[in-house]
Tab-separated table of C-alpha atoms in Angstrom:
chain	number	residue	atom	x	y	z
A	22	UNK	CA	-11.153	25.549	-41.937
A	23	UNK	CA	-9.692	22.277	-43.040
A	24	UNK	CA	-6.977	20.396	-40.630
A	25	UNK	CA	-4.667	18.259	-42.637
A	26	UNK	CA	-3.267	16.128	-40.372
A	27	UNK	CA	0.485	14.597	-41.164
A	28	UNK	CA	1.339	10.761	-40.787
A	29	UNK	CA	4.437	9.982	-39.152
A	30	UNK	CA	7.034	8.759	-41.000
A	31	UNK	CA	8.419	4.700	-41.115
A	32	UNK	CA	11.872	6.139	-40.332
A	33	UNK	CA	9.577	8.350	-37.129
A	34	UNK	CA	7.833	6.038	-36.142
A	35	UNK	CA	10.582	2.316	-36.063
A	36	UNK	CA	13.043	5.255	-33.424
A	37	UNK	CA	9.747	5.574	-31.654
A	38	UNK	CA	9.546	1.649	-31.260
A	39	UNK	CA	12.779	1.160	-30.602
A	40	UNK	CA	13.561	3.612	-28.033
A	41	UNK	CA	10.224	2.577	-26.378
A	42	UNK	CA	11.411	-0.922	-26.527
A	43	UNK	CA	14.961	-0.011	-25.176
A	44	UNK	CA	13.197	1.738	-22.648
A	45	UNK	CA	10.963	-1.557	-21.380
A	46	UNK	CA	14.224	-3.617	-21.195
A	47	UNK	CA	16.120	-1.492	-19.607
A	48	UNK	CA	13.118	-0.682	-16.885
A	49	UNK	CA	12.936	-4.772	-16.492
A	50	UNK	CA	16.487	-5.048	-15.023
A	51	UNK	CA	15.445	-2.980	-11.751
A	52	UNK	CA	13.567	-5.789	-9.904
A	53	UNK	CA	16.481	-8.015	-9.673
A	54	UNK	CA	19.090	-5.279	-8.448
A	55	UNK	CA	16.482	-4.140	-6.323
A	56	UNK	CA	15.943	-7.522	-5.506
A	57	UNK	CA	19.646	-7.864	-4.068
A	58	UNK	CA	19.572	-4.978	-1.703
A	59	UNK	CA	16.787	-5.054	-0.245
A	60	UNK	CA	18.070	-9.356	0.969
A	61	UNK	CA	20.707	-7.301	2.344
A	62	UNK	CA	18.269	-5.487	5.091
A	63	UNK	CA	17.635	-2.388	2.509
A	64	UNK	CA	13.855	-1.025	3.046
A	65	UNK	CA	12.025	-0.641	0.042
A	66	UNK	CA	11.788	2.885	0.619
A	67	UNK	CA	15.079	2.803	0.932
A	68	UNK	CA	15.684	1.033	-2.454
A	69	UNK	CA	13.874	3.920	-4.255
A	70	UNK	CA	15.532	6.599	-3.268
A	71	UNK	CA	18.667	5.656	-3.979
A	72	UNK	CA	18.299	4.675	-6.915
A	73	UNK	CA	15.729	7.918	-7.535
A	74	UNK	CA	18.623	9.519	-6.354
A	75	UNK	CA	21.272	8.412	-7.936
A	76	UNK	CA	19.293	8.890	-12.305
A	77	UNK	CA	19.183	11.777	-10.864
A	78	UNK	CA	22.375	12.531	-10.050
A	79	UNK	CA	23.529	10.937	-13.199
A	80	UNK	CA	20.499	12.500	-15.763
A	81	UNK	CA	21.736	15.718	-13.757
A	82	UNK	CA	25.751	15.589	-15.500
A	83	UNK	CA	24.479	14.638	-18.669
A	84	UNK	CA	21.741	17.170	-19.057
A	85	UNK	CA	24.242	20.080	-17.736
A	86	UNK	CA	26.876	18.610	-20.904
A	87	UNK	CA	24.162	18.092	-23.230
A	88	UNK	CA	21.629	20.795	-22.615
A	89	UNK	CA	23.334	23.291	-20.379
A	90	UNK	CA	20.079	25.669	-20.363
A	91	UNK	CA	18.032	22.478	-19.023
A	92	UNK	CA	17.350	23.801	-15.361
A	93	UNK	CA	15.970	26.831	-17.080
A	94	UNK	CA	13.540	25.064	-18.817
A	95	UNK	CA	12.647	23.499	-15.884
A	96	UNK	CA	11.323	26.002	-14.409
A	97	UNK	CA	9.780	27.288	-17.081
A	98	UNK	CA	7.616	24.169	-17.277
A	99	UNK	CA	7.365	23.916	-13.150
A	100	UNK	CA	4.163	22.356	-13.093
A	101	UNK	CA	4.778	19.601	-16.060
A	102	UNK	CA	7.729	18.914	-14.092
A	103	UNK	CA	6.162	18.619	-10.761
A	104	UNK	CA	3.606	16.868	-11.584
A	105	UNK	CA	5.386	13.934	-12.923
A	106	UNK	CA	8.280	13.613	-10.552
A	107	UNK	CA	4.950	13.044	-7.977
A	108	UNK	CA	2.821	10.364	-9.716
A	109	UNK	CA	4.640	8.822	-12.463
A	110	UNK	CA	8.253	8.638	-11.004
A	111	UNK	CA	7.880	8.649	-6.856
A	112	UNK	CA	3.951	7.096	-7.362
A	113	UNK	CA	4.608	4.262	-9.360
A	114	UNK	CA	7.220	2.685	-7.928
A	115	UNK	CA	6.188	3.294	-4.339
A	116	UNK	CA	2.880	1.820	-4.761
A	117	UNK	CA	3.986	-1.542	-6.823
A	118	UNK	CA	6.242	-1.364	-3.992
A	119	UNK	CA	3.308	-1.372	-0.872
A	120	UNK	CA	1.171	-4.123	-3.377
A	121	UNK	CA	4.235	-6.080	-3.808
A	122	UNK	CA	4.016	-6.537	0.055
A	123	UNK	CA	0.502	-7.297	0.550
A	124	UNK	CA	0.240	-9.714	-2.901
A	125	UNK	CA	2.319	-12.242	-4.395
A	126	UNK	CA	4.831	-9.913	-7.328
A	127	UNK	CA	3.129	-11.576	-9.988
A	128	UNK	CA	-0.677	-10.413	-9.144
A	129	UNK	CA	1.242	-7.298	-8.307
A	130	UNK	CA	2.660	-6.717	-11.509
A	131	UNK	CA	-0.727	-8.029	-13.427
A	132	UNK	CA	-2.737	-5.559	-11.999
A	133	UNK	CA	0.054	-2.807	-12.089
A	134	UNK	CA	0.399	-3.401	-15.796
A	135	UNK	CA	-3.805	-2.800	-16.532
A	136	UNK	CA	-2.147	0.663	-17.044
A	137	UNK	CA	-2.494	-0.120	-20.880
A	138	UNK	CA	-6.220	-0.546	-20.914
A	139	UNK	CA	-6.592	3.139	-17.882
A	140	UNK	CA	-4.869	4.592	-20.967
A	141	UNK	CA	-7.433	3.293	-23.606
A	142	UNK	CA	-10.162	3.715	-21.814
A	143	UNK	CA	-9.545	7.680	-20.888
A	144	UNK	CA	-8.734	8.373	-24.601
A	145	UNK	CA	-12.075	6.877	-25.129
A	146	UNK	CA	-13.783	9.323	-22.727
A	147	UNK	CA	-11.688	12.150	-23.469
A	148	UNK	CA	-11.498	12.339	-27.118
A	149	UNK	CA	-14.919	10.747	-26.927
A	150	UNK	CA	-13.513	8.342	-30.086
A	151	UNK	CA	-13.833	4.461	-30.029
A	152	UNK	CA	-10.859	2.911	-30.390
A	153	UNK	CA	-10.613	-0.059	-33.395
A	154	UNK	CA	-11.635	-3.561	-32.647
A	155	UNK	CA	-8.050	-4.152	-33.422
A	156	UNK	CA	-6.994	-1.884	-30.674
A	157	UNK	CA	-9.644	-3.670	-28.457
A	158	UNK	CA	-8.726	-6.708	-29.559
A	159	UNK	CA	-4.884	-6.276	-28.930
A	160	UNK	CA	-5.016	-4.514	-25.931
A	161	UNK	CA	-7.227	-8.003	-24.408
A	162	UNK	CA	-4.641	-10.108	-25.962
A	163	UNK	CA	-1.192	-8.440	-24.240
A	164	UNK	CA	-3.419	-8.549	-21.349
A	165	UNK	CA	-4.109	-11.870	-21.424
A	166	UNK	CA	-0.402	-12.933	-21.984
A	167	UNK	CA	1.005	-10.979	-19.885
A	168	UNK	CA	-1.110	-13.034	-16.959
A	169	UNK	CA	0.305	-16.072	-18.581
A	170	UNK	CA	3.507	-14.947	-18.717
A	171	UNK	CA	3.644	-14.049	-14.860
A	172	UNK	CA	2.008	-17.287	-14.476
A	173	UNK	CA	-0.858	-15.496	-11.629
A	174	UNK	CA	-2.782	-18.451	-10.998
A	175	UNK	CA	0.159	-20.443	-9.840
A	176	UNK	CA	0.147	-19.866	-5.476
A	177	UNK	CA	-1.148	-16.463	-6.117
A	178	UNK	CA	-3.369	-14.609	-3.222
A	179	UNK	CA	-5.202	-11.772	-2.930
A	180	UNK	CA	-5.042	-9.064	0.019
A	181	UNK	CA	-7.754	-6.314	-0.954
A	182	UNK	CA	-5.300	-3.895	0.761
A	183	UNK	CA	-2.278	-5.222	-1.536
A	184	UNK	CA	-4.749	-4.701	-4.541
A	185	UNK	CA	-5.911	-0.675	-4.037
A	186	UNK	CA	-1.535	-0.179	-3.644
A	187	UNK	CA	-1.315	-2.664	-7.426
A	188	UNK	CA	-4.470	-0.179	-8.352
A	189	UNK	CA	-3.032	3.094	-7.648
A	190	UNK	CA	0.092	1.853	-8.972
A	191	UNK	CA	-1.882	0.737	-12.678
A	192	UNK	CA	-3.109	4.995	-12.736
A	193	UNK	CA	0.473	6.393	-12.059
A	194	UNK	CA	1.958	4.063	-14.409
A	195	UNK	CA	-0.689	5.421	-17.068
A	196	UNK	CA	-0.225	8.899	-16.512
A	197	UNK	CA	3.822	8.134	-17.115
A	198	UNK	CA	3.122	7.917	-20.784
A	199	UNK	CA	0.528	9.566	-21.178
A	200	UNK	CA	2.435	12.539	-19.861
A	201	UNK	CA	5.358	11.135	-21.899
A	202	UNK	CA	3.782	12.014	-24.937
A	203	UNK	CA	3.578	16.271	-23.925
A	204	UNK	CA	6.971	16.461	-24.766
A	205	UNK	CA	7.862	17.526	-28.347
A	206	UNK	CA	10.440	15.450	-31.380
A	207	UNK	CA	11.013	18.153	-32.886
A	208	UNK	CA	13.182	20.456	-30.628
A	209	UNK	CA	10.134	23.438	-29.550
A	210	UNK	CA	8.550	22.617	-26.070
A	211	UNK	CA	9.693	21.046	-23.063
A	212	UNK	CA	12.860	18.525	-24.005
A	213	UNK	CA	13.033	14.688	-22.834
A	214	UNK	CA	16.420	15.276	-21.434
A	215	UNK	CA	14.397	18.042	-19.154
A	216	UNK	CA	11.319	15.877	-18.171
A	217	UNK	CA	13.688	12.954	-17.324
A	218	UNK	CA	16.063	15.205	-15.156
A	219	UNK	CA	14.002	17.949	-13.468
A	220	UNK	CA	11.218	14.494	-12.818
A	221	UNK	CA	13.874	12.518	-10.989
A	222	UNK	CA	15.294	15.127	-8.823
A	223	UNK	CA	11.040	15.643	-7.543
A	224	UNK	CA	10.288	12.158	-6.983
A	225	UNK	CA	13.703	11.362	-5.540
A	226	UNK	CA	13.118	14.787	-3.022
A	227	UNK	CA	9.846	13.040	-2.279
A	228	UNK	CA	10.550	9.447	-1.486
A	229	UNK	CA	13.419	11.021	0.784
A	230	UNK	CA	10.938	12.911	2.316
A	231	UNK	CA	8.342	10.372	3.442
A	232	UNK	CA	11.590	8.513	4.771
A	233	UNK	CA	12.417	10.934	6.433
A	234	UNK	CA	9.286	12.033	8.394
A	235	UNK	CA	8.415	8.273	9.507
A	236	UNK	CA	5.725	7.483	6.679
A	237	UNK	CA	7.284	5.039	5.390
A	238	UNK	CA	10.013	2.389	6.389
A	239	UNK	CA	13.717	4.104	5.372
A	240	UNK	CA	16.981	1.767	6.481
A	241	UNK	CA	19.927	1.452	4.286
A	242	UNK	CA	23.005	-0.898	4.888
A	243	UNK	CA	26.212	-1.844	3.948
A	244	UNK	CA	26.591	-4.973	4.051
A	245	UNK	CA	27.235	-7.182	0.541
A	246	UNK	CA	24.773	-7.982	-1.832
A	247	UNK	CA	24.690	-11.000	-4.301
A	248	UNK	CA	23.939	-10.553	-7.413
A	249	UNK	CA	24.094	-13.342	-10.520
A	250	UNK	CA	25.773	-15.385	-7.746
A	251	UNK	CA	28.295	-13.325	-7.124
A	252	UNK	CA	28.365	-11.119	-4.071
A	253	UNK	CA	29.868	-7.802	-4.593
A	254	UNK	CA	29.775	-4.351	-2.940
A	255	UNK	CA	25.946	-2.811	-2.357
A	256	UNK	CA	28.030	-0.258	-4.864
A	257	UNK	CA	27.215	-2.144	-7.810
A	258	UNK	CA	23.577	-2.828	-7.055
A	259	UNK	CA	23.204	0.423	-6.319
A	260	UNK	CA	24.772	2.214	-9.527
A	261	UNK	CA	22.744	-0.157	-11.762
A	262	UNK	CA	19.553	0.971	-10.545
A	263	UNK	CA	20.831	4.795	-10.768
A	264	UNK	CA	21.692	4.190	-14.446
A	265	UNK	CA	20.086	1.378	-16.223
A	266	UNK	CA	16.832	1.480	-15.557
A	267	UNK	CA	16.422	5.234	-14.451
A	268	UNK	CA	18.155	8.016	-15.825
A	269	UNK	CA	18.363	5.391	-19.379
A	270	UNK	CA	15.350	3.926	-18.711
A	271	UNK	CA	13.176	7.311	-18.880
A	272	UNK	CA	15.476	8.938	-20.670
A	273	UNK	CA	14.737	6.290	-23.562
A	274	UNK	CA	10.744	5.784	-22.693
A	275	UNK	CA	10.344	9.257	-22.395
A	276	UNK	CA	12.042	10.113	-26.263
A	277	UNK	CA	10.096	7.122	-27.296
A	278	UNK	CA	5.946	8.067	-26.015
A	279	UNK	CA	6.676	10.979	-27.717
A	280	UNK	CA	7.255	9.969	-31.234
A	281	UNK	CA	4.319	7.076	-30.571
A	282	UNK	CA	0.822	7.534	-29.679
A	283	UNK	CA	0.388	6.851	-25.948
A	284	UNK	CA	-1.825	4.343	-26.159
A	285	UNK	CA	0.591	2.488	-28.257
A	286	UNK	CA	3.701	3.400	-26.432
A	287	UNK	CA	1.481	2.056	-22.978
A	288	UNK	CA	0.944	-1.671	-24.880
A	289	UNK	CA	4.524	-1.960	-26.160
A	290	UNK	CA	5.466	-1.092	-22.227
A	291	UNK	CA	4.225	-4.662	-21.642
A	292	UNK	CA	7.232	-6.014	-23.468
A	293	UNK	CA	8.735	-5.326	-19.850
A	294	UNK	CA	7.907	-8.196	-17.865
A	295	UNK	CA	8.853	-10.307	-21.202
A	296	UNK	CA	12.135	-8.352	-20.556
A	297	UNK	CA	11.681	-8.565	-16.979
A	298	UNK	CA	11.332	-12.333	-16.743
A	299	UNK	CA	14.872	-12.695	-18.698
A	300	UNK	CA	16.446	-10.374	-15.829
A	301	UNK	CA	15.128	-12.941	-13.713
A	302	UNK	CA	16.251	-15.637	-15.101
A	303	UNK	CA	19.989	-14.176	-16.149
A	304	UNK	CA	20.633	-12.460	-12.764
A	305	UNK	CA	18.340	-13.897	-10.412
A	306	UNK	CA	18.545	-18.179	-12.125
A	307	UNK	CA	14.962	-18.290	-12.139
A	308	UNK	CA	13.838	-20.654	-14.701
A	309	UNK	CA	11.447	-19.853	-17.872
A	310	UNK	CA	8.387	-22.446	-18.181
A	311	UNK	CA	6.819	-22.885	-21.425
A	312	UNK	CA	3.855	-21.703	-20.422
A	313	UNK	CA	5.636	-18.571	-20.005
A	314	UNK	CA	6.913	-18.103	-23.398
A	315	UNK	CA	3.778	-18.991	-25.134
A	316	UNK	CA	2.875	-16.085	-23.327
A	317	UNK	CA	5.735	-13.830	-24.989
A	318	UNK	CA	4.281	-14.344	-27.953
A	319	UNK	CA	0.885	-13.356	-27.089
A	320	UNK	CA	2.105	-10.196	-26.273
A	321	UNK	CA	3.820	-10.012	-29.114
A	322	UNK	CA	0.106	-10.718	-31.562
A	323	UNK	CA	-1.390	-7.974	-28.721
A	324	UNK	CA	1.180	-5.946	-30.173
A	325	UNK	CA	0.867	-6.249	-33.528
A	326	UNK	CA	-2.380	-6.145	-33.475
A	327	UNK	CA	-2.881	-2.816	-31.604
A	328	UNK	CA	-0.484	-1.235	-34.322
A	329	UNK	CA	-2.118	-2.488	-37.405
A	330	UNK	CA	-6.004	-0.604	-34.917
A	331	UNK	CA	-3.860	2.508	-34.642
A	332	UNK	CA	-2.790	2.891	-38.488
A	333	UNK	CA	-6.010	2.410	-38.998
A	334	UNK	CA	-7.389	4.902	-36.925
A	335	UNK	CA	-4.264	6.665	-38.605
A	336	UNK	CA	-6.248	5.926	-42.027
A	337	UNK	CA	-9.515	7.707	-40.914
A	338	UNK	CA	-7.794	10.226	-40.120
A	339	UNK	CA	-6.610	11.290	-42.926
A	340	UNK	CA	-9.894	10.499	-45.618
A	341	UNK	CA	-11.796	12.874	-43.575
A	342	UNK	CA	-9.640	15.967	-42.938
A	343	UNK	CA	-12.394	17.694	-42.893
A	344	UNK	CA	-14.231	16.217	-39.361
A	345	UNK	CA	-13.835	17.896	-36.295
A	346	UNK	CA	-10.182	18.128	-34.981
A	347	UNK	CA	-9.416	17.799	-31.813
A	348	UNK	CA	-5.835	18.348	-30.493
A	349	UNK	CA	-3.855	15.152	-28.314
A	350	UNK	CA	-1.759	15.321	-25.171
A	351	UNK	CA	0.704	16.968	-26.200
A	352	UNK	CA	-0.530	19.257	-28.618
A	353	UNK	CA	-0.520	18.122	-31.561
A	354	UNK	CA	-3.128	17.610	-34.327
A	355	UNK	CA	-4.953	13.516	-33.583
A	356	UNK	CA	-7.448	13.493	-36.202
A	357	UNK	CA	-11.637	13.383	-36.551
A	358	UNK	CA	-13.663	12.950	-33.724
């Protein structure tokens, strides 16, 4: 039976892109806020626990107001919620912080942001469809741009344990893009607010459990923290972490990925690194170098090529509607394989 693939509207794509970029912008603020807590004596596990627990509390209040049946829906999709909370939420953050303990931040970030390559490779393997040359070129350019933005060639050191943690973080990040695409955009199926809320609760419990059992150090302090050169209460970065790069970032991210292909959404996620550089400049006073600026332009060029590659793939799907059709991660038709 012939299947017709409906192309997303331009407005649908623009909204998804806006949400994905907003999510990347929000995620980028986590580094400076978390760093201020750790410099005040908090362990990485404690910072992650506070971030996830605070985000879960804020999301639970918000979800109860706008979607009162979120808890029942989360129970109905229990396996998806638990997997999402353990892998893309708790796993990605814990693996990244452990990578930073053994590697320079630049190398750790670069390895984690190989996630788009993993997403492209996974979809290539599971759908048996080679991405277009434009998409592959876009991936290569985006990764090259990230290397320039992070300036990893200056004083970087390599540690095999750290490399292992960073690659594990990349796998978790790839799962974030693939699993977030299972959210429905039309009101049917698992809602983005439900997934973000329940996932944060599961992630917070998992990380807190690791700390409580002594598997990972869990150290909290009430020392003042320094944010953007201002000395303030430890509550300020904790609340900021819970609200901006957690509750807001995950909600926007899930909603955006559901409207974009996971492959392209993962490339948009690379913009988080550029935003992180800007956040470090504003909040920590770390200057942006000309090389980093050039890297940002290269990343944007890669995103543009990858987007054009996705548009080419979709055009091929419409041109050949009676070829064998498979379903993508979110259950929607993704075209000829």
